[in-house]
Amino acid sequence: VSMYHLEEIQRMTSPANMLSPVNRSRLHEEIVSQIQDKIIRGNLVPGDKLPPERELALNLNVNRATVREAMKKLEMLGLVKINHGNGIYVQDYLKSGNLELLKAVIYSNTGSTIDILLQLLFIRRILTPEIAFLAAQNRTDADLLDLRQVIDHESVSVADADIIVHHYIARSSGNIPYIFILNFFNEVSRDYGHLYFDNEENRLRSRKFHCDIYKAIAERNDRKAKKIMYDVLVYTEEQIRKNAVLT
């Protein structure tokens, strides 16, 4: 994922002066990136009022429509609250943030990306074994066939196969909200999966996991499916933590 390498912004008393003019391409995204960075770093704190739209546009050398688009995105992320007629205020993102903001934080230069990644994996370890449990109970013959085909498809890389296997398990569970959460996990997995899948031993471990979890789900052995999933996720966390230290 490409990142905007913006100049370090000199801190000044006015929030508008804390920002710098943006490049002409993808203007509103650069504005979002700058303000998001300032909020997460604590340069803008909950309750701070942003300058008026006109002042921001002048300071950033963009038109007001671009500023308006950026503010809407920041509000969607839970970073600001737009009070029409009263201004735009910084929110406490720990209260109002969402998965989109989490993704932005992971790919930002603020804090420790690996720490956040490991916290995300911890959440996955809590949720995913229960989904495997449900998949063993609820799977259909069609679900099982889909799972079997991806496991047998050797031309698919182990990393890609792993994403698809987890998707089919989630789909077999019948839990729609989890599928959406998994989609979020997968976006991050595609970018940081090398910390696990670059190791040949780990790739072999994943191939074995695919076969073992398939068998448990095929047999409708819900407890075994849950344990297999839990064990592989614990192993994955350990490997990522170890490889992150080495890189």
mmCIF file of C-alpha atoms in Angstrom:
data_model
loop_
_atom_site.group_PDB
_atom_site.id
_atom_site.type_symbol
_atom_site.label_atom_id
_atom_site.label_comp_id
_atom_site.label_asym_id
_atom_site.label_seq_id
_atom_site.Cartn_x
_atom_site.Cartn_y
_atom_site.Cartn_z
ATOM 1 C CA VAL A 1 0.000 0.000 0.000
ATOM 2 C CA SER A 2 1.506 3.307 -1.076
ATOM 3 C CA MET A 3 1.865 5.976 1.589
ATOM 4 C CA TYR A 4 1.940 9.736 1.310
ATOM 5 C CA HIS A 5 5.366 10.904 2.443
ATOM 6 C CA LEU A 6 4.358 14.393 3.498
ATOM 7 C CA GLU A 7 6.785 16.999 4.821
ATOM 8 C CA GLU A 8 6.988 17.310 8.579
ATOM 9 C CA ILE A 9 4.488 20.036 9.451
ATOM 10 C CA GLN A 10 5.704 22.756 11.777
ATOM 11 C CA ARG A 11 3.509 23.092 14.830
ATOM 12 C CA MET A 12 1.902 26.520 15.174
ATOM 13 C CA THR A 13 -0.855 27.899 17.302
ATOM 14 C CA SER A 14 -3.556 27.893 14.613
ATOM 15 C CA PRO A 15 -4.844 24.455 13.487
ATOM 16 C CA ALA A 16 -5.014 25.792 9.926
ATOM 17 C CA ASN A 17 -1.328 26.707 10.024
ATOM 18 C CA MET A 18 -0.429 23.209 11.215
ATOM 19 C CA LEU A 19 -1.253 21.975 7.720
ATOM 20 C CA SER A 20 0.654 22.447 4.473
ATOM 21 C CA PRO A 21 -0.511 22.945 0.890
ATOM 22 C CA VAL A 22 -1.282 19.667 -0.841
ATOM 23 C CA ASN A 23 -0.362 18.291 -4.230
ATOM 24 C CA ARG A 24 -2.922 18.551 -7.006
ATOM 25 C CA SER A 25 -3.592 14.810 -7.384
ATOM 26 C CA ARG A 26 -6.021 13.050 -5.015
ATOM 27 C CA LEU A 27 -6.357 16.283 -3.109
ATOM 28 C CA HIS A 28 -8.978 15.363 -0.556
ATOM 29 C CA GLU A 29 -7.098 12.160 0.398
ATOM 30 C CA GLU A 30 -3.967 14.149 1.187
ATOM 31 C CA ILE A 31 -5.983 16.519 3.340
ATOM 32 C CA VAL A 32 -7.508 13.544 5.157
ATOM 33 C CA SER A 33 -4.035 12.061 5.644
ATOM 34 C CA GLN A 34 -2.627 15.246 7.148
ATOM 35 C CA ILE A 35 -5.484 15.898 9.548
ATOM 36 C CA GLN A 36 -5.745 12.231 10.518
ATOM 37 C CA ASP A 37 -2.046 12.217 11.351
ATOM 38 C CA LYS A 38 -2.403 15.310 13.516
ATOM 39 C CA ILE A 39 -5.347 13.845 15.427
ATOM 40 C CA ILE A 40 -3.720 10.474 16.046
ATOM 41 C CA ARG A 41 -0.470 12.118 17.146
ATOM 42 C CA GLY A 42 -2.380 14.356 19.545
ATOM 43 C CA ASN A 43 -1.572 17.668 17.834
ATOM 44 C CA LEU A 44 -5.332 18.105 17.455
ATOM 45 C CA VAL A 45 -7.272 16.874 20.482
ATOM 46 C CA PRO A 46 -10.948 16.051 21.104
ATOM 47 C CA GLY A 47 -13.004 19.226 21.258
ATOM 48 C CA ASP A 48 -10.680 21.291 19.066
ATOM 49 C CA LYS A 49 -12.569 23.253 16.452
ATOM 50 C CA LEU A 50 -11.137 23.204 12.946
ATOM 51 C CA PRO A 51 -10.891 26.488 11.051
ATOM 52 C CA PRO A 52 -13.781 27.430 8.758
ATOM 53 C CA GLU A 53 -13.988 25.753 5.365
ATOM 54 C CA ARG A 54 -12.928 28.953 3.595
ATOM 55 C CA GLU A 55 -9.805 29.340 5.748
ATOM 56 C CA LEU A 56 -8.807 25.711 5.292
ATOM 57 C CA ALA A 57 -9.233 25.964 1.534
ATOM 58 C CA LEU A 58 -7.060 29.085 1.399
ATOM 59 C CA ASN A 59 -4.373 27.600 3.635
ATOM 60 C CA LEU A 60 -4.244 24.317 1.694
ATOM 61 C CA ASN A 61 -4.489 25.974 -1.712
ATOM 62 C CA VAL A 62 -7.544 23.995 -2.784
ATOM 63 C CA ASN A 63 -11.166 24.799 -3.486
ATOM 64 C CA ARG A 64 -13.876 24.543 -0.851
ATOM 65 C CA ALA A 65 -15.480 21.505 -2.510
ATOM 66 C CA THR A 66 -12.239 19.552 -1.957
ATOM 67 C CA VAL A 67 -12.138 20.560 1.715
ATOM 68 C CA ARG A 68 -15.785 19.550 2.076
ATOM 69 C CA GLU A 69 -15.069 16.117 0.590
ATOM 70 C CA ALA A 70 -12.136 15.633 2.962
ATOM 71 C CA MET A 71 -14.244 16.611 5.977
ATOM 72 C CA LYS A 72 -16.912 14.090 5.024
ATOM 73 C CA LYS A 73 -14.267 11.351 4.866
ATOM 74 C CA LEU A 74 -12.831 12.379 8.235
ATOM 75 C CA GLU A 75 -16.329 12.258 9.723
ATOM 76 C CA MET A 76 -16.853 8.785 8.239
ATOM 77 C CA LEU A 77 -13.633 7.658 9.941
ATOM 78 C CA GLY A 78 -14.915 8.981 13.262
ATOM 79 C CA LEU A 79 -12.203 11.642 13.517
ATOM 80 C CA VAL A 80 -14.354 14.773 13.329
ATOM 81 C CA LYS A 81 -17.971 15.769 13.840
ATOM 82 C CA ILE A 82 -19.570 18.199 11.400
ATOM 83 C CA ASN A 83 -22.078 20.416 13.187
ATOM 84 C CA HIS A 84 -23.746 22.375 10.407
ATOM 85 C CA GLY A 85 -23.874 26.023 11.339
ATOM 86 C CA ASN A 86 -21.540 25.534 14.287
ATOM 87 C CA GLY A 87 -18.303 24.213 12.782
ATOM 88 C CA ILE A 88 -16.227 21.031 12.639
ATOM 89 C CA TYR A 89 -14.907 19.525 15.866
ATOM 90 C CA VAL A 90 -12.259 16.885 16.547
ATOM 91 C CA GLN A 91 -13.723 13.679 17.990
ATOM 92 C CA ASP A 92 -12.252 11.247 20.482
ATOM 93 C CA TYR A 93 -11.457 8.536 17.938
ATOM 94 C CA LEU A 94 -11.215 5.880 20.652
ATOM 95 C CA LYS A 95 -14.950 6.401 21.129
ATOM 96 C CA SER A 96 -16.004 7.059 17.544
ATOM 97 C CA GLY A 97 -13.431 5.216 15.402
ATOM 98 C CA ASN A 98 -14.278 2.227 13.209
ATOM 99 C CA LEU A 99 -12.596 -0.483 11.121
ATOM 100 C CA GLU A 100 -11.817 1.973 8.338
ATOM 101 C CA LEU A 101 -9.923 4.138 10.807
ATOM 102 C CA LEU A 102 -8.120 1.092 12.169
ATOM 103 C CA LYS A 103 -6.940 0.279 8.663
ATOM 104 C CA ALA A 104 -5.752 3.851 8.217
ATOM 105 C CA VAL A 105 -3.860 3.689 11.519
ATOM 106 C CA ILE A 106 -2.195 0.412 10.537
ATOM 107 C CA TYR A 107 -0.871 1.988 7.353
ATOM 108 C CA SER A 108 0.075 5.290 8.944
ATOM 109 C CA ASN A 109 3.432 6.286 10.367
ATOM 110 C CA THR A 110 1.979 6.738 13.849
ATOM 111 C CA GLY A 111 2.696 4.241 16.603
ATOM 112 C CA SER A 112 3.886 0.689 16.141
ATOM 113 C CA THR A 113 2.347 -1.052 13.146
ATOM 114 C CA ILE A 114 3.464 -4.471 14.385
ATOM 115 C CA ASP A 115 1.887 -3.923 17.806
ATOM 116 C CA ILE A 116 -1.422 -3.018 16.183
ATOM 117 C CA LEU A 117 -1.124 -5.966 13.807
ATOM 118 C CA LEU A 118 -0.575 -8.367 16.711
ATOM 119 C CA GLN A 119 -3.550 -6.879 18.557
ATOM 120 C CA LEU A 120 -5.622 -7.473 15.437
ATOM 121 C CA LEU A 121 -4.434 -11.081 15.283
ATOM 122 C CA PHE A 122 -5.402 -11.472 18.928
ATOM 123 C CA ILE A 123 -8.955 -10.410 18.077
ATOM 124 C CA ARG A 124 -8.985 -12.855 15.180
ATOM 125 C CA ARG A 125 -7.873 -15.632 17.551
ATOM 126 C CA ILE A 126 -10.908 -14.937 19.747
ATOM 127 C CA LEU A 127 -13.442 -14.868 16.907
ATOM 128 C CA THR A 128 -12.274 -17.287 14.250
ATOM 129 C CA PRO A 129 -12.263 -20.582 16.195
ATOM 130 C CA GLU A 130 -15.942 -19.993 16.981
ATOM 131 C CA ILE A 131 -16.596 -19.475 13.274
ATOM 132 C CA ALA A 132 -14.859 -22.784 12.501
ATOM 133 C CA PHE A 133 -17.092 -24.382 15.142
ATOM 134 C CA LEU A 134 -20.188 -23.030 13.384
ATOM 135 C CA ALA A 135 -18.857 -23.995 9.953
ATOM 136 C CA ALA A 136 -18.601 -27.631 11.038
ATOM 137 C CA GLN A 137 -22.204 -27.494 12.196
ATOM 138 C CA ASN A 138 -23.733 -25.520 9.335
ATOM 139 C CA ARG A 139 -21.737 -26.337 6.221
ATOM 140 C CA THR A 140 -23.505 -27.664 3.157
ATOM 141 C CA ASP A 141 -22.216 -30.172 0.634
ATOM 142 C CA ALA A 142 -21.644 -27.252 -1.753
ATOM 143 C CA ASP A 143 -19.572 -25.445 0.880
ATOM 144 C CA LEU A 144 -17.490 -28.558 1.377
ATOM 145 C CA LEU A 145 -16.916 -28.908 -2.368
ATOM 146 C CA ASP A 146 -15.702 -25.303 -2.623
ATOM 147 C CA LEU A 147 -13.312 -25.855 0.268
ATOM 148 C CA ARG A 148 -11.999 -29.079 -1.220
ATOM 149 C CA GLN A 149 -11.342 -27.491 -4.595
ATOM 150 C CA VAL A 150 -9.193 -24.688 -3.244
ATOM 151 C CA ILE A 151 -7.203 -27.108 -1.081
ATOM 152 C CA ASP A 152 -6.554 -29.364 -4.079
ATOM 153 C CA HIS A 153 -5.667 -26.462 -6.393
ATOM 154 C CA GLU A 154 -1.856 -26.585 -6.156
ATOM 155 C CA SER A 155 -1.325 -23.742 -8.621
ATOM 156 C CA VAL A 156 -2.697 -21.303 -6.025
ATOM 157 C CA SER A 157 -0.038 -19.935 -3.689
ATOM 158 C CA VAL A 158 -0.315 -20.981 -0.060
ATOM 159 C CA ALA A 159 -0.925 -17.371 1.008
ATOM 160 C CA ASP A 160 -3.769 -16.932 -1.486
ATOM 161 C CA ALA A 161 -5.202 -20.355 -0.680
ATOM 162 C CA ASP A 162 -5.201 -19.485 3.010
ATOM 163 C CA ILE A 163 -7.305 -16.378 2.421
ATOM 164 C CA ILE A 164 -9.778 -18.353 0.316
ATOM 165 C CA VAL A 165 -9.962 -21.203 2.847
ATOM 166 C CA HIS A 166 -10.794 -18.767 5.633
ATOM 167 C CA HIS A 167 -13.407 -17.141 3.422
ATOM 168 C CA TYR A 168 -15.132 -20.451 2.691
ATOM 169 C CA ILE A 169 -15.066 -21.385 6.371
ATOM 170 C CA ALA A 170 -16.663 -18.057 7.243
ATOM 171 C CA ARG A 171 -19.265 -18.485 4.536
ATOM 172 C CA SER A 172 -20.031 -22.011 5.733
ATOM 173 C CA SER A 173 -20.665 -20.690 9.236
ATOM 174 C CA GLY A 174 -23.588 -18.600 8.028
ATOM 175 C CA ASN A 175 -22.411 -15.612 10.075
ATOM 176 C CA ILE A 176 -22.651 -12.679 7.651
ATOM 177 C CA PRO A 177 -21.195 -9.957 9.944
ATOM 178 C CA TYR A 178 -18.078 -12.081 10.470
ATOM 179 C CA ILE A 179 -17.580 -12.381 6.707
ATOM 180 C CA PHE A 180 -17.359 -8.588 6.510
ATOM 181 C CA ILE A 181 -14.931 -8.509 9.432
ATOM 182 C CA LEU A 182 -12.864 -11.189 7.709
ATOM 183 C CA ASN A 183 -12.740 -9.065 4.550
ATOM 184 C CA PHE A 184 -11.071 -6.407 6.678
ATOM 185 C CA PHE A 185 -8.608 -8.933 8.121
ATOM 186 C CA ASN A 186 -7.781 -10.097 4.600
ATOM 187 C CA GLU A 187 -6.867 -6.614 3.397
ATOM 188 C CA VAL A 188 -4.217 -6.461 6.100
ATOM 189 C CA SER A 189 -3.155 -10.085 5.567
ATOM 190 C CA ARG A 190 -2.321 -9.449 1.929
ATOM 191 C CA ASP A 191 0.139 -6.718 2.906
ATOM 192 C CA TYR A 192 1.730 -8.324 5.965
ATOM 193 C CA GLY A 193 1.376 -12.009 5.097
ATOM 194 C CA HIS A 194 5.023 -12.160 4.043
ATOM 195 C CA LEU A 195 5.970 -12.094 7.739
ATOM 196 C CA TYR A 196 4.517 -15.596 7.885
ATOM 197 C CA PHE A 197 4.443 -17.078 4.391
ATOM 198 C CA ASP A 198 8.014 -16.245 3.382
ATOM 199 C CA ASN A 199 9.049 -19.152 5.617
ATOM 200 C CA GLU A 200 8.850 -22.586 3.949
ATOM 201 C CA GLU A 201 8.093 -24.371 7.221
ATOM 202 C CA ASN A 202 5.139 -22.046 7.766
ATOM 203 C CA ARG A 203 3.839 -22.689 4.268
ATOM 204 C CA LEU A 204 3.934 -26.430 4.927
ATOM 205 C CA ARG A 205 2.193 -25.864 8.245
ATOM 206 C CA SER A 206 -0.582 -23.999 6.454
ATOM 207 C CA ARG A 207 -1.028 -26.746 3.874
ATOM 208 C CA LYS A 208 -1.463 -29.239 6.718
ATOM 209 C CA PHE A 209 -3.901 -26.880 8.438
ATOM 210 C CA HIS A 210 -6.018 -26.672 5.284
ATOM 211 C CA CYS A 211 -6.301 -30.448 5.102
ATOM 212 C CA ASP A 212 -6.959 -30.863 8.834
ATOM 213 C CA ILE A 213 -9.644 -28.191 9.029
ATOM 214 C CA TYR A 214 -11.308 -29.572 5.914
ATOM 215 C CA LYS A 215 -11.505 -33.027 7.463
ATOM 216 C CA ALA A 216 -12.970 -31.720 10.721
ATOM 217 C CA ILE A 217 -15.587 -29.661 8.891
ATOM 218 C CA ALA A 218 -16.407 -32.532 6.549
ATOM 219 C CA GLU A 219 -16.983 -34.792 9.558
ATOM 220 C CA ARG A 220 -19.021 -32.055 11.289
ATOM 221 C CA ASN A 221 -16.630 -32.322 14.216
ATOM 222 C CA ASP A 222 -17.204 -28.833 15.576
ATOM 223 C CA ARG A 223 -14.952 -29.104 18.632
ATOM 224 C CA LYS A 224 -12.059 -30.422 16.600
ATOM 225 C CA ALA A 225 -12.500 -27.686 13.974
ATOM 226 C CA LYS A 226 -12.443 -25.077 16.723
ATOM 227 C CA LYS A 227 -9.246 -26.483 18.259
ATOM 228 C CA ILE A 228 -7.468 -26.812 14.900
ATOM 229 C CA MET A 229 -8.296 -23.198 14.092
ATOM 230 C CA TYR A 230 -7.225 -21.929 17.507
ATOM 231 C CA ASP A 231 -3.909 -23.798 17.393
ATOM 232 C CA VAL A 232 -2.973 -22.524 13.944
ATOM 233 C CA LEU A 233 -3.795 -18.929 14.871
ATOM 234 C CA VAL A 234 -1.653 -19.110 18.005
ATOM 235 C CA TYR A 235 1.187 -20.533 15.911
ATOM 236 C CA THR A 236 0.718 -17.775 13.320
ATOM 237 C CA GLU A 237 0.922 -15.053 15.960
ATOM 238 C CA GLU A 238 4.120 -16.528 17.375
ATOM 239 C CA GLN A 239 5.730 -16.695 13.943
ATOM 240 C CA ILE A 240 4.750 -13.154 12.982
ATOM 241 C CA ARG A 241 5.999 -11.802 16.300
ATOM 242 C CA LYS A 242 9.314 -13.613 15.844
ATOM 243 C CA ASN A 243 9.786 -12.595 12.211
ATOM 244 C CA ALA A 244 8.806 -8.992 12.900
ATOM 245 C CA VAL A 245 11.637 -8.746 15.414
ATOM 246 C CA LEU A 246 14.094 -10.136 12.860
ATOM 247 C CA THR A 247 13.098 -7.711 10.076
#
